[in-house]
Amino acid sequence: MEKRQNIYGFLGIIVHKTLEQFHEDMKMNEKRSLKGLVNLFSELWSENWTKNIEISHPDYSPEHFKKTGEKCIENYYEKHSPFNKEKTLGTEIRVHPVIKADGKEYKFQGFIDRLSKNKNNHYIIHDYKTGKRLPTEKDLANDRQLSLYQIGVQQKYSRSKKIELVWHYLRHRKNFKIELSQKNLDRIRNDTISLIQKIEKAKEKDHFPAMRNNGANCDWCDYQELCPEWGYSQENKKSKSKPIQNSLEQYF
């Protein structure tokens, strides 16, 4: 089944690529101006755009989403300029956090948007968000992705005594920063192990029932037509498009 790309995913990819290139250039002492950074975003957008990218909202054109991306870039630049408080160690850094339990070793893979160090030698894990919905404190404390990234950084960089997690909500020009205690990390590690064991048991029984959640991910899944939870046919696909669109709007 052909994989589709939607405009929200495309927007996120181009914003990430732009900020990745910006910080890689900064490592080489080449700092772009705000105008230069917006121009880079525009170039990457044009180079990667295809007519097959789906826009679920009939009232919005590609230009609307492009302007949203430009605003994300402007917000980031204006909030953090002159970019002299941290040293970027790398962008899109691959980490392989390892969790051990019951004599087994579980290895994950992740890519950190940007890893930096501040003047106090604290490691900072950055994650860029282009969505509309802001997180709660509970959301951040339970974020499995960045928690696993922290474990990966601790294992990869033995000198990483203190690690900060930063989410950049670019549309809102807001940053959320937390430091996870070892107690929180252990809790998330244990929750992850429980989930792995649940999946392993399901695999043994060959029992993977379809599960439809209430978030946006199910609404834009490429495989709705194959999923019994959706029970889609071409006839009723149009009739369900509006609730899907409404659900997506709260995130984007």
XYZ file of C-alpha atoms in Angstrom:
252
model
C 0.000 0.000 0.000
C 1.442 3.362 -1.028
C 2.453 5.608 1.848
C 0.931 9.061 1.747
C 2.388 12.297 3.035
C 0.193 14.941 4.617
C 0.873 18.651 4.821
C 1.367 18.628 8.597
C 4.151 16.070 8.407
C 5.725 17.909 5.476
C 5.655 21.212 7.368
C 7.381 19.613 10.357
C 10.056 17.997 8.191
C 10.976 21.243 6.421
C 11.113 23.236 9.673
C 13.368 20.554 11.191
C 15.628 20.502 8.118
C 15.922 24.286 8.221
C 16.929 24.422 11.883
C 19.272 21.471 11.424
C 21.117 23.265 8.610
C 21.157 26.519 10.579
C 22.874 24.983 13.598
C 25.283 22.929 11.487
C 26.322 26.152 9.743
C 26.724 27.826 13.150
C 29.183 25.106 14.159
C 31.302 26.290 11.221
C 30.964 29.927 12.379
C 28.549 30.700 9.569
C 25.533 32.450 11.041
C 22.587 33.239 8.812
C 20.475 36.339 9.258
C 16.766 35.960 9.974
C 16.019 36.757 6.346
C 18.604 34.215 5.224
C 17.076 31.543 7.443
C 13.558 32.207 6.131
C 14.953 32.055 2.589
C 16.526 28.678 3.400
C 13.156 27.427 4.628
C 11.515 28.637 1.409
C 14.171 26.920 -0.729
C 13.794 23.607 1.115
C 10.016 23.851 0.849
C 10.162 24.361 -2.927
C 12.781 21.639 -3.458
C 10.794 19.020 -1.551
C 7.216 19.953 -2.415
C 5.203 17.517 -4.566
C 1.613 17.612 -5.755
C 0.954 14.342 -3.903
C 1.119 15.977 -0.466
C -2.362 15.808 1.031
C -4.121 18.811 2.558
C -7.095 17.656 4.616
C -8.471 21.139 5.276
C -10.324 22.454 2.185
C -10.059 26.089 3.305
C -6.265 26.145 3.497
C -3.827 26.344 0.595
C -0.192 25.186 0.572
C 0.779 28.845 0.960
C -1.067 29.009 4.293
C 1.050 26.177 5.686
C 4.224 27.635 4.213
C 3.564 30.916 6.023
C 2.960 28.948 9.237
C 6.388 27.367 8.814
C 8.011 30.733 8.160
C 6.440 32.056 11.362
C 7.862 29.088 13.289
C 11.326 29.918 11.960
C 10.953 33.612 12.796
C 9.764 32.834 16.322
C 12.712 30.530 16.942
C 15.278 32.997 15.628
C 13.915 36.010 17.477
C 13.582 34.114 20.754
C 17.125 32.697 20.791
C 19.265 35.226 18.907
C 22.236 35.807 19.190
C 22.660 32.052 19.881
C 25.673 32.430 22.164
C 24.475 30.687 25.336
C 25.106 27.113 24.229
C 27.468 25.068 22.119
C 25.791 22.717 19.668
C 27.306 19.231 19.840
C 25.274 17.963 16.928
C 21.934 17.788 15.155
C 19.905 14.688 14.332
C 22.144 12.770 16.728
C 21.473 9.048 16.717
C 21.204 7.463 20.160
C 20.657 3.833 21.144
C 19.272 3.785 24.689
C 19.464 0.328 26.246
C 17.078 -0.926 28.927
C 17.742 -4.165 30.780
C 15.156 -6.332 32.526
C 14.902 -10.003 33.526
C 18.193 -10.870 31.871
C 17.125 -9.289 28.587
C 18.492 -6.221 26.868
C 16.175 -3.954 24.902
C 17.812 -1.540 22.497
C 16.020 1.475 21.031
C 16.974 3.973 18.369
C 16.192 7.667 18.305
C 17.335 10.883 16.679
C 17.764 13.993 18.820
C 16.860 17.189 16.964
C 19.735 19.023 18.620
C 22.094 18.284 21.500
C 23.952 21.152 23.106
C 26.016 22.069 26.152
C 25.702 25.263 28.152
C 28.349 27.185 30.064
C 27.704 25.046 33.147
C 28.477 21.896 31.119
C 24.862 20.749 31.321
C 23.711 18.696 28.353
C 20.507 19.952 26.716
C 18.252 17.802 24.543
C 16.176 19.949 22.180
C 12.975 18.858 20.471
C 11.166 21.028 17.909
C 7.375 21.036 17.741
C 5.312 22.675 14.993
C 1.871 21.651 16.257
C -0.834 23.900 17.645
C -1.579 22.015 20.861
C 0.495 22.934 23.923
C 1.454 20.241 26.445
C 0.553 20.011 30.113
C 3.144 19.443 32.837
C 1.908 15.872 33.023
C 2.472 15.436 29.277
C 6.088 16.529 29.638
C 6.797 14.442 32.727
C 5.439 11.357 30.938
C 7.104 11.982 27.580
C 8.636 8.601 26.779
C 10.541 9.821 23.734
C 12.731 12.443 25.391
C 13.087 10.340 28.530
C 14.594 7.555 26.435
C 16.775 10.133 24.688
C 18.065 11.177 28.107
C 18.910 7.571 28.940
C 20.678 7.319 25.581
C 22.706 10.472 26.231
C 23.665 9.268 29.712
C 24.909 6.021 28.208
C 26.673 7.632 25.243
C 28.267 10.535 27.117
C 29.520 9.293 30.463
C 30.298 12.844 31.608
C 26.680 13.970 31.243
C 26.022 14.592 34.938
C 23.104 16.944 34.394
C 20.684 16.827 31.467
C 17.900 19.239 30.589
C 15.013 18.467 28.236
C 13.670 21.359 26.164
C 10.609 21.318 23.929
C 10.391 24.232 21.484
C 6.758 24.923 20.583
C 7.579 27.083 17.632
C 4.134 28.384 16.709
C 3.669 29.760 20.198
C 7.240 30.991 20.701
C 7.266 29.001 23.920
C 9.880 26.701 25.437
C 9.182 24.083 28.072
C 12.165 22.888 30.092
C 12.349 20.130 32.683
C 14.981 18.068 34.450
C 13.860 14.514 35.081
C 14.764 13.048 38.438
C 16.178 9.546 38.596
C 12.881 8.506 40.171
C 10.963 9.738 37.122
C 13.417 8.069 34.755
C 13.062 4.778 36.619
C 9.277 5.054 36.427
C 9.322 5.624 32.681
C 11.866 2.829 32.260
C 9.574 0.442 34.165
C 6.522 1.565 32.180
C 8.449 0.951 28.966
C 9.483 -2.529 30.094
C 5.848 -3.342 30.942
C 4.765 -2.221 27.476
C 7.493 -4.314 25.830
C 6.434 -7.383 27.793
C 2.818 -6.792 26.812
C 3.827 -6.673 23.147
C 5.947 -9.817 23.511
C 3.007 -11.717 25.016
C 0.742 -10.535 22.217
C 3.343 -11.699 19.695
C 3.467 -15.156 21.287
C -0.315 -15.434 20.989
C -0.344 -13.785 17.556
C -3.007 -11.476 18.913
C -2.756 -7.832 17.912
C -6.258 -6.338 17.970
C -6.677 -2.991 16.272
C -6.710 -0.141 18.775
C -8.062 3.245 17.820
C -6.927 6.114 20.028
C -8.433 9.542 20.455
C -5.430 11.487 19.196
C -4.496 12.704 15.742
C -2.265 9.762 14.790
C -5.091 7.386 13.931
C -6.856 10.108 11.960
C -3.998 10.487 9.497
C -2.810 6.878 9.393
C -1.942 5.608 5.913
C -3.606 2.273 6.568
C -7.138 3.216 7.583
C -8.538 1.234 4.649
C -6.991 -1.942 6.074
C -7.977 -1.355 9.702
C -11.103 -3.015 11.129
C -11.439 -0.158 13.621
C -12.132 2.169 10.728
C -14.065 -0.270 8.553
C -13.458 2.111 5.686
C -14.801 1.769 2.191
C -14.423 4.245 -0.598
C -18.145 5.070 -0.294
C -18.026 6.241 3.315
C -14.565 7.785 3.255
C -15.921 11.195 2.255
C -18.580 11.165 4.944
C -15.922 10.675 7.640
C -13.504 13.302 6.378
C -15.023 16.186 8.349
C -14.647 14.688 11.841
C -11.109 13.685 10.934
C -10.373 17.244 9.876
C -11.839 18.640 13.103
C -9.754 16.243 15.177
C -6.573 17.259 13.392
C -7.222 20.965 13.880
C -6.641 20.797 17.637
C -3.097 19.581 16.973
C -2.204 21.647 13.927
